[in-house]
N, C-alpha and C. Protein backbone atom coordinates (compact mmCIF):
# COMPACT_ATOMS: atom_id res chain seq x y z
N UNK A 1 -10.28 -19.36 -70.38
CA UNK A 1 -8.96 -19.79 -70.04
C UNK A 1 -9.00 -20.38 -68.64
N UNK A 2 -8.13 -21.50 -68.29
CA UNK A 2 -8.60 -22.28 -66.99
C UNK A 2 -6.65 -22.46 -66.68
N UNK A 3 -6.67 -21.74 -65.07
CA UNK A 3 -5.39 -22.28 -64.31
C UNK A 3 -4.77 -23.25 -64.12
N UNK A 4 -4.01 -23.80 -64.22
CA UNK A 4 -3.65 -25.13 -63.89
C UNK A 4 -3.54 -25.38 -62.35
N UNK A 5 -4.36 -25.97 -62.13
CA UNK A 5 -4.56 -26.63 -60.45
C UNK A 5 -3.45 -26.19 -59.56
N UNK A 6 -2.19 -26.04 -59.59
CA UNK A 6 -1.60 -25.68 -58.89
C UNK A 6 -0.92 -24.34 -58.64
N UNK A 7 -1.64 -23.43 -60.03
CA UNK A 7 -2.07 -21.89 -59.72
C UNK A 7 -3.41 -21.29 -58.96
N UNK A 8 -3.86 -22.18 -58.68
CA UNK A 8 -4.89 -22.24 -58.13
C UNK A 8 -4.89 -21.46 -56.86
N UNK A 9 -6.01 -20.43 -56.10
CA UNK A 9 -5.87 -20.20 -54.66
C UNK A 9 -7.21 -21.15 -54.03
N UNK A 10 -6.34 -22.00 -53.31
CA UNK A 10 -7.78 -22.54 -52.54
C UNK A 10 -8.31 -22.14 -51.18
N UNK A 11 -9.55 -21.86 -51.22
CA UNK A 11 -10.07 -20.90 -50.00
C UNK A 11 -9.81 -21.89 -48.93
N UNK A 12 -9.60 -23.03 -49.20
CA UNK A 12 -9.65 -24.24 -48.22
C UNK A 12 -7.93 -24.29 -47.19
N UNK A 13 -7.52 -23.77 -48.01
CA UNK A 13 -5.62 -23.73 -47.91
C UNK A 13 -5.46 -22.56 -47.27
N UNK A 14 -5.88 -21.62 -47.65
CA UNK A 14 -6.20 -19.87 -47.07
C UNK A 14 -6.68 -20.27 -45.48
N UNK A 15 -7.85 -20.58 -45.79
CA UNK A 15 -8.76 -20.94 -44.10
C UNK A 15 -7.79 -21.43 -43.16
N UNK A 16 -7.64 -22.54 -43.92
CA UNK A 16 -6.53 -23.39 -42.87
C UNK A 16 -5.07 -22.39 -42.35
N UNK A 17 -4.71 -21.83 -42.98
CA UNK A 17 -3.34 -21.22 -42.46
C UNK A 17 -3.77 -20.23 -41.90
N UNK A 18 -5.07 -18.97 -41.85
CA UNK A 18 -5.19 -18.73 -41.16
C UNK A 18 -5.93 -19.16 -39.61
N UNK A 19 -6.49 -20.31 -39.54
CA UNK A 19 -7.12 -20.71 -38.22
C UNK A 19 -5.63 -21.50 -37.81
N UNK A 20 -4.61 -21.61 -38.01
CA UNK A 20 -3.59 -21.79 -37.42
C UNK A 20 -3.33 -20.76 -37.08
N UNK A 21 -2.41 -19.54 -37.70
CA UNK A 21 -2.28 -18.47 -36.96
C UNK A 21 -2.80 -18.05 -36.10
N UNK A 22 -4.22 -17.91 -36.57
CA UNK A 22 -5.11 -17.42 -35.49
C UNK A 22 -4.90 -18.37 -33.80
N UNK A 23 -4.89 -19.49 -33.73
CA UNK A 23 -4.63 -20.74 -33.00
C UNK A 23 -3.14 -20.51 -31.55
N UNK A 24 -2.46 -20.35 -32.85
CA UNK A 24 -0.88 -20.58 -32.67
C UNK A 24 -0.07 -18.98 -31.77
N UNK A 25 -0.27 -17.64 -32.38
CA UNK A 25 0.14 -17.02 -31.65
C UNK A 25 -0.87 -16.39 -30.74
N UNK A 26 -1.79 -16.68 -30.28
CA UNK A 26 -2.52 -16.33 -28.94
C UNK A 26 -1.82 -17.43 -27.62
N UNK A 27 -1.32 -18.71 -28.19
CA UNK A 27 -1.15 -19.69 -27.70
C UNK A 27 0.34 -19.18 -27.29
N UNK A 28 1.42 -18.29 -28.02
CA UNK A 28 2.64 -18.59 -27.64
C UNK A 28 2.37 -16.87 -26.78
N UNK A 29 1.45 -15.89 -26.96
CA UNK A 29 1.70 -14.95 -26.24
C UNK A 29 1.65 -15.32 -24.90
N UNK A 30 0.37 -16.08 -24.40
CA UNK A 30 -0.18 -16.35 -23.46
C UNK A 30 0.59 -17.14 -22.57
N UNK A 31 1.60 -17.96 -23.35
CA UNK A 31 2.78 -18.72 -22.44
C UNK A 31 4.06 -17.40 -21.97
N UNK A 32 4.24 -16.59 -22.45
CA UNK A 32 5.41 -15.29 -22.53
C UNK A 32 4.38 -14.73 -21.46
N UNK A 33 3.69 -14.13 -21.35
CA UNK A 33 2.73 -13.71 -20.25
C UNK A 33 2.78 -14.39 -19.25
N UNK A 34 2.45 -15.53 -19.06
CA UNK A 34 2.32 -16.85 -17.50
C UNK A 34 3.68 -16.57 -17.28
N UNK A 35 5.11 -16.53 -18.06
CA UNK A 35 6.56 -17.08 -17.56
C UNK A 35 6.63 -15.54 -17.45
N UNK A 36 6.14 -14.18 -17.49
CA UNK A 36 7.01 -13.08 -16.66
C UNK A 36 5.79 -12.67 -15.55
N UNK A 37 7.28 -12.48 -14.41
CA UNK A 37 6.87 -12.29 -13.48
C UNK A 37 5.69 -11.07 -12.76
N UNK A 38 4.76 -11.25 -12.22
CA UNK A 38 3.66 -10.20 -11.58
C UNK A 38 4.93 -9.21 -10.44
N UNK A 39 4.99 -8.01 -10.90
CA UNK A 39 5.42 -6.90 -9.79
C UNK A 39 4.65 -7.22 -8.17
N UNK A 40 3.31 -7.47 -8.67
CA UNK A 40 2.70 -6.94 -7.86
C UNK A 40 2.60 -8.68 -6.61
N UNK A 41 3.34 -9.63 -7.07
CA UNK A 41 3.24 -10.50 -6.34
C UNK A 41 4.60 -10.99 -6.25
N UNK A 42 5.26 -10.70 -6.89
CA UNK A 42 6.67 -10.91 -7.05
C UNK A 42 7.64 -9.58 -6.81
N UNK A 43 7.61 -8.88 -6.06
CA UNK A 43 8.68 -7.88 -6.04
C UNK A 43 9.77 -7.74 -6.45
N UNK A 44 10.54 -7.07 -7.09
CA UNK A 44 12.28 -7.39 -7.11
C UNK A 44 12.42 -5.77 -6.96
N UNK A 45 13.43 -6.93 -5.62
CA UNK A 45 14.13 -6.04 -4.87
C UNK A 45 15.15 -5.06 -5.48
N UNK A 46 15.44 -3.75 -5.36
CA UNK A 46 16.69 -3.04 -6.32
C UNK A 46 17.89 -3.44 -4.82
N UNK A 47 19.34 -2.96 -5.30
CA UNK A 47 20.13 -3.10 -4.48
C UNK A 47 20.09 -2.06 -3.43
N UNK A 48 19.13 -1.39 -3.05
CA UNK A 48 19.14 -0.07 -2.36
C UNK A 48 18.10 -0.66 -0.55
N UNK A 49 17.38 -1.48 -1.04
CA UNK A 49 16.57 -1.99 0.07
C UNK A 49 15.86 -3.29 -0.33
N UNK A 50 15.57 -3.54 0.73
CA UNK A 50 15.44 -5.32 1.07
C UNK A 50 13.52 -5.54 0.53
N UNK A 51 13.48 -6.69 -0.13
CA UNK A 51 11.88 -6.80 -0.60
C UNK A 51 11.10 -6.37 0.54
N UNK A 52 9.53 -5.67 0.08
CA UNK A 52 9.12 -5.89 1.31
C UNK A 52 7.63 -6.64 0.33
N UNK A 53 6.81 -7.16 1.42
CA UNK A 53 5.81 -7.39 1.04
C UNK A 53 4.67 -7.48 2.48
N UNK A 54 3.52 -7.95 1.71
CA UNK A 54 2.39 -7.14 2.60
C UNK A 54 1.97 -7.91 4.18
N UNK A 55 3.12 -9.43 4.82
CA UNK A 55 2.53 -10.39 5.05
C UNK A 55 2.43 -10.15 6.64
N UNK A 56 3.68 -9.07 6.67
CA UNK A 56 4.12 -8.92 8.31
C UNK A 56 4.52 -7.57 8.30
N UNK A 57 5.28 -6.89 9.45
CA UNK A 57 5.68 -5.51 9.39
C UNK A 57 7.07 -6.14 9.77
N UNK A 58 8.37 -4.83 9.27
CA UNK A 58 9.29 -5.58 9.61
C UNK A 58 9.59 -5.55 11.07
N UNK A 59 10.83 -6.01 11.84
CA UNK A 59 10.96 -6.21 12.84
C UNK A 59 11.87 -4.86 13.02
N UNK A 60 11.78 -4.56 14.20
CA UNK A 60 12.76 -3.58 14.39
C UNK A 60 12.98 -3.73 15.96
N UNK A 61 14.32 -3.42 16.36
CA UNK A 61 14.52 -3.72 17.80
C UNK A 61 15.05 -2.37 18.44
N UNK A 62 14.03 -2.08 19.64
CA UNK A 62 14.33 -0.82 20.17
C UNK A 62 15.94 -0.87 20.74
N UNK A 63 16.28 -1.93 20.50
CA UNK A 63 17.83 -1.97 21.82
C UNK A 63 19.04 -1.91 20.54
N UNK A 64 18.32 -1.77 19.32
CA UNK A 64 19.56 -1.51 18.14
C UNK A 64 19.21 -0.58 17.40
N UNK A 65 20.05 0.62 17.99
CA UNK A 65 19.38 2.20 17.40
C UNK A 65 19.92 1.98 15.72
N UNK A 66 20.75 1.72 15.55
CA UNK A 66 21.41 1.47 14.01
C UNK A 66 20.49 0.97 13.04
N UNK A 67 19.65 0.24 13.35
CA UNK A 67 18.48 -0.14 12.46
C UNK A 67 16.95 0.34 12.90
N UNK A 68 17.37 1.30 13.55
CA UNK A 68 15.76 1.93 13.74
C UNK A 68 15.61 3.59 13.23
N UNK A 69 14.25 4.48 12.75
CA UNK A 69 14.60 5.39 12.35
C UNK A 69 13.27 6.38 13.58
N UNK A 70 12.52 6.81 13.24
CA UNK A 70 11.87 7.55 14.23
C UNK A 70 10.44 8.56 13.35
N UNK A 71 9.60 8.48 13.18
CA UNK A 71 8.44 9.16 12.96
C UNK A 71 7.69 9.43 14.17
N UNK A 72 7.58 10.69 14.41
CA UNK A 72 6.86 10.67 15.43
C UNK A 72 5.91 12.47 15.37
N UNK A 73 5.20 12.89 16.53
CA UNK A 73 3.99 13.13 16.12
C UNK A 73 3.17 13.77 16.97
N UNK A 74 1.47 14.23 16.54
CA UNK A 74 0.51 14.24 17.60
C UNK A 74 -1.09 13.82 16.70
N UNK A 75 -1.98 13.03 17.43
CA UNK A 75 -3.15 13.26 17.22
C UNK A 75 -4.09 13.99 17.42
N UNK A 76 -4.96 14.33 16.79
CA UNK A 76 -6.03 15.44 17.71
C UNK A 76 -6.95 15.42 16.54
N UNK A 77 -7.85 15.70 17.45
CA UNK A 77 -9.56 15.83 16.73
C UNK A 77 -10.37 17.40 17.34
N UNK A 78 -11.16 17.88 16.31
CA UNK A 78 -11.61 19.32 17.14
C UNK A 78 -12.98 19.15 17.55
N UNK A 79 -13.62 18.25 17.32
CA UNK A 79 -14.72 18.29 18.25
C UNK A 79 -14.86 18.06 19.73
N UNK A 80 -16.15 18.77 20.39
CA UNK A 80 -16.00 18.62 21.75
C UNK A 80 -16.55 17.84 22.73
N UNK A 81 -15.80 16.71 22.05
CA UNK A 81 -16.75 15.42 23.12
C UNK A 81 -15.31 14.52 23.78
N UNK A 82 -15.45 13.66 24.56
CA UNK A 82 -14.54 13.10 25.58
C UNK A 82 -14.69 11.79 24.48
N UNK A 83 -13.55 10.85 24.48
CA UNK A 83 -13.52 9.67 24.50
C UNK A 83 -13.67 8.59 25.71
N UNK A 84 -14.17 7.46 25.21
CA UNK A 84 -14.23 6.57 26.41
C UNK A 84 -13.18 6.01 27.02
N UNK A 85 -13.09 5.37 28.00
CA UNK A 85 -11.59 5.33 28.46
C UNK A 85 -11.32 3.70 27.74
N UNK A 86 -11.74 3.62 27.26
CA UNK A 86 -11.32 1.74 26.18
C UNK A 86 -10.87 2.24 24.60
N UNK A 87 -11.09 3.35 24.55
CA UNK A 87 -10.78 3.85 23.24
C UNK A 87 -9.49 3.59 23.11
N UNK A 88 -9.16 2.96 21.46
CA UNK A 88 -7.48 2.37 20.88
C UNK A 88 -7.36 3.24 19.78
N UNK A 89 -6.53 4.40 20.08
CA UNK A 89 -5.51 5.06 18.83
C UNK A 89 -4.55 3.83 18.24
N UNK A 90 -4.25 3.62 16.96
CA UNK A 90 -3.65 3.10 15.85
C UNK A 90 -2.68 4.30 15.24
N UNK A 91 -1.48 4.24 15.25
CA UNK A 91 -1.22 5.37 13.78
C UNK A 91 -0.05 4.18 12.93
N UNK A 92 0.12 4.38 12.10
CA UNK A 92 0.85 3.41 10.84
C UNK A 92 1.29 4.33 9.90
N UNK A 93 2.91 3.70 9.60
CA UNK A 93 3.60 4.36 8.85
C UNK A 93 3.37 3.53 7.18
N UNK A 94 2.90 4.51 6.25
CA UNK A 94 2.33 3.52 5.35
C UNK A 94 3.63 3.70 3.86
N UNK A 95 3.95 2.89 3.33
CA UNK A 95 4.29 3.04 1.47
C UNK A 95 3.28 2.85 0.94
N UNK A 96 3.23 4.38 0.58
CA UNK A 96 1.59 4.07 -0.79
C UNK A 96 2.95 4.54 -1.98
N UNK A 97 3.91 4.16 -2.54
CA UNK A 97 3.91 4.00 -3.41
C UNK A 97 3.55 3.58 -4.65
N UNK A 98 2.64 2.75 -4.70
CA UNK A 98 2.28 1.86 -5.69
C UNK A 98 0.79 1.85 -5.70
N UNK A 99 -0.36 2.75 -6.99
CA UNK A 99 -1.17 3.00 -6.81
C UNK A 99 -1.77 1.70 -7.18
N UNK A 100 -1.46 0.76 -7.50
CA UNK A 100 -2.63 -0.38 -7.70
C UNK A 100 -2.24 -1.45 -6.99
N UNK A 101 -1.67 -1.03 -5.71
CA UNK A 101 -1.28 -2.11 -4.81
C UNK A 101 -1.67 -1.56 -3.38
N UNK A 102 -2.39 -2.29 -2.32
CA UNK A 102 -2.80 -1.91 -1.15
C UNK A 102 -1.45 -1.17 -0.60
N UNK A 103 -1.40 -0.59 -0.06
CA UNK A 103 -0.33 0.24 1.09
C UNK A 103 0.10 -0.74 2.06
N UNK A 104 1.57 -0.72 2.19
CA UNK A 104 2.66 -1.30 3.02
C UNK A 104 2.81 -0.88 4.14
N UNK A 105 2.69 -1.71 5.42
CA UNK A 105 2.75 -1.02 6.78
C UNK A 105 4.15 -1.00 7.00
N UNK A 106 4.58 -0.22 7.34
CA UNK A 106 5.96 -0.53 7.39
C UNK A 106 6.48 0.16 9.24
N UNK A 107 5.24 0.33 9.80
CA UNK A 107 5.32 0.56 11.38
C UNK A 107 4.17 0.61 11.80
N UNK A 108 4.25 0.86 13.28
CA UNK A 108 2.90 1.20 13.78
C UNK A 108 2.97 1.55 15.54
N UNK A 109 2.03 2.31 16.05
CA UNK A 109 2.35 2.47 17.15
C UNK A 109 0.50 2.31 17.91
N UNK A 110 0.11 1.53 18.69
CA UNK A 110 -1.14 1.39 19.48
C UNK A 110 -0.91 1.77 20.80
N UNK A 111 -2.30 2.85 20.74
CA UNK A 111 -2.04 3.69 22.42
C UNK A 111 -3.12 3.58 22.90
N UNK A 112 -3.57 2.58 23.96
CA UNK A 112 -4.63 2.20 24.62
C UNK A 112 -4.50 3.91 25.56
N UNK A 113 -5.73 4.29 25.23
CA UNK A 113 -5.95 6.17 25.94
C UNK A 113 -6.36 6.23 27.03
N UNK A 114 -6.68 5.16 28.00
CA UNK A 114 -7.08 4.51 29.20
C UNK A 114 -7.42 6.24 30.20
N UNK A 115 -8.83 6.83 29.00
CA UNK A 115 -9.01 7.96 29.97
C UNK A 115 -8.18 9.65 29.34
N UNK A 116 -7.49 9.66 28.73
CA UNK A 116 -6.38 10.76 28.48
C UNK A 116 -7.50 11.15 27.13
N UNK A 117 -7.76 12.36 26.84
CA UNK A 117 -7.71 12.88 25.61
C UNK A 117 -6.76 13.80 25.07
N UNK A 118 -7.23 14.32 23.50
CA UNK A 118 -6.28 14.51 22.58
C UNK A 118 -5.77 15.59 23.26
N UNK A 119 -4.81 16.50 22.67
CA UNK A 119 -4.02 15.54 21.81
C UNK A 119 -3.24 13.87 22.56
N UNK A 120 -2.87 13.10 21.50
CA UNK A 120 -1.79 12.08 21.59
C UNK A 120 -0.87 12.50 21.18
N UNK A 121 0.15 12.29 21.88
CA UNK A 121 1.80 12.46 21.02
C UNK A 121 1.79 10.39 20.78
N UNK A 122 2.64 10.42 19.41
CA UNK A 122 2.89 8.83 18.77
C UNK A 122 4.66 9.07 18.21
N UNK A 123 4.99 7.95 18.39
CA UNK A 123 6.56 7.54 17.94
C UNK A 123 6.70 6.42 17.37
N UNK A 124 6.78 6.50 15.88
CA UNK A 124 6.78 5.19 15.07
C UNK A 124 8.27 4.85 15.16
N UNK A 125 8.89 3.92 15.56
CA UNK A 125 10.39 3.33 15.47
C UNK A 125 10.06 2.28 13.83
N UNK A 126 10.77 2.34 12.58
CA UNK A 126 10.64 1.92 11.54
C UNK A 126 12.14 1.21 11.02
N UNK A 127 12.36 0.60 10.61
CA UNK A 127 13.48 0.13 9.48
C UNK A 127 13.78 0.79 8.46
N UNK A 128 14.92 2.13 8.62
CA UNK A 128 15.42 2.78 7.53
C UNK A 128 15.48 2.34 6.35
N UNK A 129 16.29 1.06 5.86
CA UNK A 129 16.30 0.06 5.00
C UNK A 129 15.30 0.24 4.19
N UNK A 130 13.78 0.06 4.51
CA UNK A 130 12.90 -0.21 3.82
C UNK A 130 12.86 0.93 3.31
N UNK A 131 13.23 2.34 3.47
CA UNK A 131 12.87 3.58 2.60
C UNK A 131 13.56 3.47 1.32
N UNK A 132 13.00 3.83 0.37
CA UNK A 132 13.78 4.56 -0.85
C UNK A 132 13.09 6.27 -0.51
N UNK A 133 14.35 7.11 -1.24
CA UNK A 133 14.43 8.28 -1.68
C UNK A 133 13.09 8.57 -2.77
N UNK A 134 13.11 7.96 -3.23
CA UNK A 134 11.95 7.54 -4.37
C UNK A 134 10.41 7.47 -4.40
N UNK A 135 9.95 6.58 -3.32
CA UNK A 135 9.04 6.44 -2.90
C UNK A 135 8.69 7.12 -2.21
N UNK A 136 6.90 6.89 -1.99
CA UNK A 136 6.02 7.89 -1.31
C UNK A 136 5.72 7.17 0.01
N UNK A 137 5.88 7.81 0.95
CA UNK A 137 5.37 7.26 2.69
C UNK A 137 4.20 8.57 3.30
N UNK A 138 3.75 7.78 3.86
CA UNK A 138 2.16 8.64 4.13
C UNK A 138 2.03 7.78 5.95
N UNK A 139 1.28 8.98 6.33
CA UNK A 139 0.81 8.13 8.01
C UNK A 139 -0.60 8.23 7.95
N UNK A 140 -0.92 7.41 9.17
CA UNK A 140 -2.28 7.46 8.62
C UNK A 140 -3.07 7.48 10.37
N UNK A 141 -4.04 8.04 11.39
CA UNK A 141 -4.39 7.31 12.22
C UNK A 141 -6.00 6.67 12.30
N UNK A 142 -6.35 5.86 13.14
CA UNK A 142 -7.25 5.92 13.34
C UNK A 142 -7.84 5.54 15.16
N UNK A 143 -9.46 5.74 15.70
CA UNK A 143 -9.07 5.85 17.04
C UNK A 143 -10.67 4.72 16.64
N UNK A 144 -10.16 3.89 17.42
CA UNK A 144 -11.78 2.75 17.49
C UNK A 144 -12.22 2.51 18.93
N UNK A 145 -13.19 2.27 19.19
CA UNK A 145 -13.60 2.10 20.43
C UNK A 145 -14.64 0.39 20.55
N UNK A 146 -14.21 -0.76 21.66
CA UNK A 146 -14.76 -1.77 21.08
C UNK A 146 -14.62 -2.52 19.86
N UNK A 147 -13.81 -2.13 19.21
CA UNK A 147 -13.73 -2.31 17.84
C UNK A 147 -13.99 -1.54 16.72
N UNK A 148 -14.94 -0.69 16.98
CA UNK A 148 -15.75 0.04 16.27
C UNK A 148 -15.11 1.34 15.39
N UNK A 149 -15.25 1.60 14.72
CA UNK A 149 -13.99 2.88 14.16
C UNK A 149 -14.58 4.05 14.72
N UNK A 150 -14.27 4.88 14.92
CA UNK A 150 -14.98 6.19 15.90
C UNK A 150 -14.07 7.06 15.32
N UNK A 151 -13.15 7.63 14.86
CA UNK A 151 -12.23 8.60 14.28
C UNK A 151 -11.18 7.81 13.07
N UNK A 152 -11.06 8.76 11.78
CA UNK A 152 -10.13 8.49 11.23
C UNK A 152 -9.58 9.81 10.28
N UNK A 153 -8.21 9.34 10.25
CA UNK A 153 -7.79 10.88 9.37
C UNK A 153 -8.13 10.07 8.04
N UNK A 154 -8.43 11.41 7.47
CA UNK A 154 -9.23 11.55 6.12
C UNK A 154 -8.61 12.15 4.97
N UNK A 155 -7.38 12.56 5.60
CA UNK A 155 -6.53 13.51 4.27
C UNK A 155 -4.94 12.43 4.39
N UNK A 156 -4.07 13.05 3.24
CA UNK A 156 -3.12 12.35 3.51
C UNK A 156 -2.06 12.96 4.24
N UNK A 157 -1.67 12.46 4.42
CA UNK A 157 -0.25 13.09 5.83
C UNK A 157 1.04 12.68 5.40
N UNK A 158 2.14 13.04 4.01
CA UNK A 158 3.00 12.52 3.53
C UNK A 158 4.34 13.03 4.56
N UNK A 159 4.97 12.26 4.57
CA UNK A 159 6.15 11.69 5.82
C UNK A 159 7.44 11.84 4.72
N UNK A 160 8.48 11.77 5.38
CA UNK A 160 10.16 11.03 5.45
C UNK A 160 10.99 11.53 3.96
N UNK A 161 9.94 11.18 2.60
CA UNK A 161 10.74 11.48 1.81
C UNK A 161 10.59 12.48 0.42
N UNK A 162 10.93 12.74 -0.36
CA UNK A 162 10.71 14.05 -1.18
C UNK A 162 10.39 15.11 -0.77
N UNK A 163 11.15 15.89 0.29
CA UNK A 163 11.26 16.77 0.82
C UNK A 163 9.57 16.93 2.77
N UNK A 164 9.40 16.17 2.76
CA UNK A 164 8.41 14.89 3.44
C UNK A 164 8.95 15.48 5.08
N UNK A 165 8.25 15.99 5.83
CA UNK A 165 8.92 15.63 7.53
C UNK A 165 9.20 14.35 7.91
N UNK A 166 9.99 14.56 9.20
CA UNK A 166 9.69 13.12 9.94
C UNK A 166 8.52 13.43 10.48
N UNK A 167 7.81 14.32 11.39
CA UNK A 167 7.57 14.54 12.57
C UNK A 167 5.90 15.61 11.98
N UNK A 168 4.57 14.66 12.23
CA UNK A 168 3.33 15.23 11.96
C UNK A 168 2.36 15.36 13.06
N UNK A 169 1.64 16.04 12.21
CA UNK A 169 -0.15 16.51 13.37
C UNK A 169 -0.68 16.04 12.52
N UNK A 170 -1.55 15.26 12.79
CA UNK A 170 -2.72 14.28 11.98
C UNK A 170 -3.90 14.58 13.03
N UNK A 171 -4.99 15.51 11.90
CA UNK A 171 -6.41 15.70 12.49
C UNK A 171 -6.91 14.31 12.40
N UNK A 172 -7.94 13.76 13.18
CA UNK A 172 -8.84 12.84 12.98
C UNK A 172 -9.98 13.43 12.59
N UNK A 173 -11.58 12.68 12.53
CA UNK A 173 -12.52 12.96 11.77
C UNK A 173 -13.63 12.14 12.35
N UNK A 174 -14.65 12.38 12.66
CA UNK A 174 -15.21 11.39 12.94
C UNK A 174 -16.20 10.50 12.10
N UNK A 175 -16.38 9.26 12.40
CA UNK A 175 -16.73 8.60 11.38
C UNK A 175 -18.50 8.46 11.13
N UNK A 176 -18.98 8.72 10.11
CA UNK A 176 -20.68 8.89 10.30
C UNK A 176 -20.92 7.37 9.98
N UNK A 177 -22.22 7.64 10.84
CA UNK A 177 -22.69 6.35 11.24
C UNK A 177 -24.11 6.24 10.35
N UNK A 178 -24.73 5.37 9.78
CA UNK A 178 -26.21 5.57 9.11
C UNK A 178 -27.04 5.38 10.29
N UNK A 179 -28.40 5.84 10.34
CA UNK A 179 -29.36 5.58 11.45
C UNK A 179 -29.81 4.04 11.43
């Protein structure tokens, strides 16, 4: 018994509709993908605080207490050696909210030690604004000499929010060097 040609399945007709499919929706996912936006390069802002992104720190003006907030602090290290008097403490108020995104400076305070050792007391002045309730803020210091890194804290030091101080002791650490 023989089909009439147009009961026919042709493998040729089959092939073809699927190497279109196959073709066609990789082609329309891949455009829906390009047109939504990257979080991670595109922020959107909620109505609670202003975008931030990684390019600058914001501005904050010591002479307008209304937009400034206050982290502040001490450094110290327990070993018993002197620093040089060129040695530069760093401490930075960081948003590590976002684990697959570098950390947001969102302050910072540099204390040329011209001679003084630890402890340091530090006072980060920051932009309230930029906090959410939500997010995670962490400090961080480090002490370089010449450039060179010579101390850094090594643990995290969470700040400001989810039940978070303002106000920390951040051990430093010193940094090993290979021979």
């Amino acid at each position: 018994m023989t089909l009439p040609l147009s009961r026919m399945r042709s493998p040729l007709r089959f092939g073809l509709a699927s190497l279109l499919v196959a073709l066609v929706i990789p082609l329309v996912m891949s455009m829906a993908i390009a047109q939504t936006p990257d979080p991670a390069t595109n922020p959107v802002p909620n109505n609670d605080s202003p975008a931030m992104t990684d390019e600058a720190l914001p501005e904050v003006s010591p002479d307008d207490p209304t937009a400034q907030a206050t982290l502040s602090g001490t450094v110290f290290y327990l070993q018993r050696s002197a620093l040089p008097p060129n040695a530069i403490l760093r401490v930075q108020l960081l948003n590590v909210s976002r684990a697959d995104a570098p950390a947001v400076v969102l302050g910072e305070q540099i204390i040329e030690t011209k001679g003084r050792q630890v402890p340091f007391s530090f006072e980060i002045l920051y932009d309230p604004a930029f906090i959410q309730d939500n997010y995670r803020y962490s400090v961080q210091a480090r002490i370089t000499v010449d450039d060179r890194l010579m101390f850094t804290s090594t643990q995290s030091y969470p700040v400001i929010t989810l039940g978070h101080p303002s106000s920390v002791d951040i051990r430093v650490d010193p940094v090993s060097r290979n021979p």
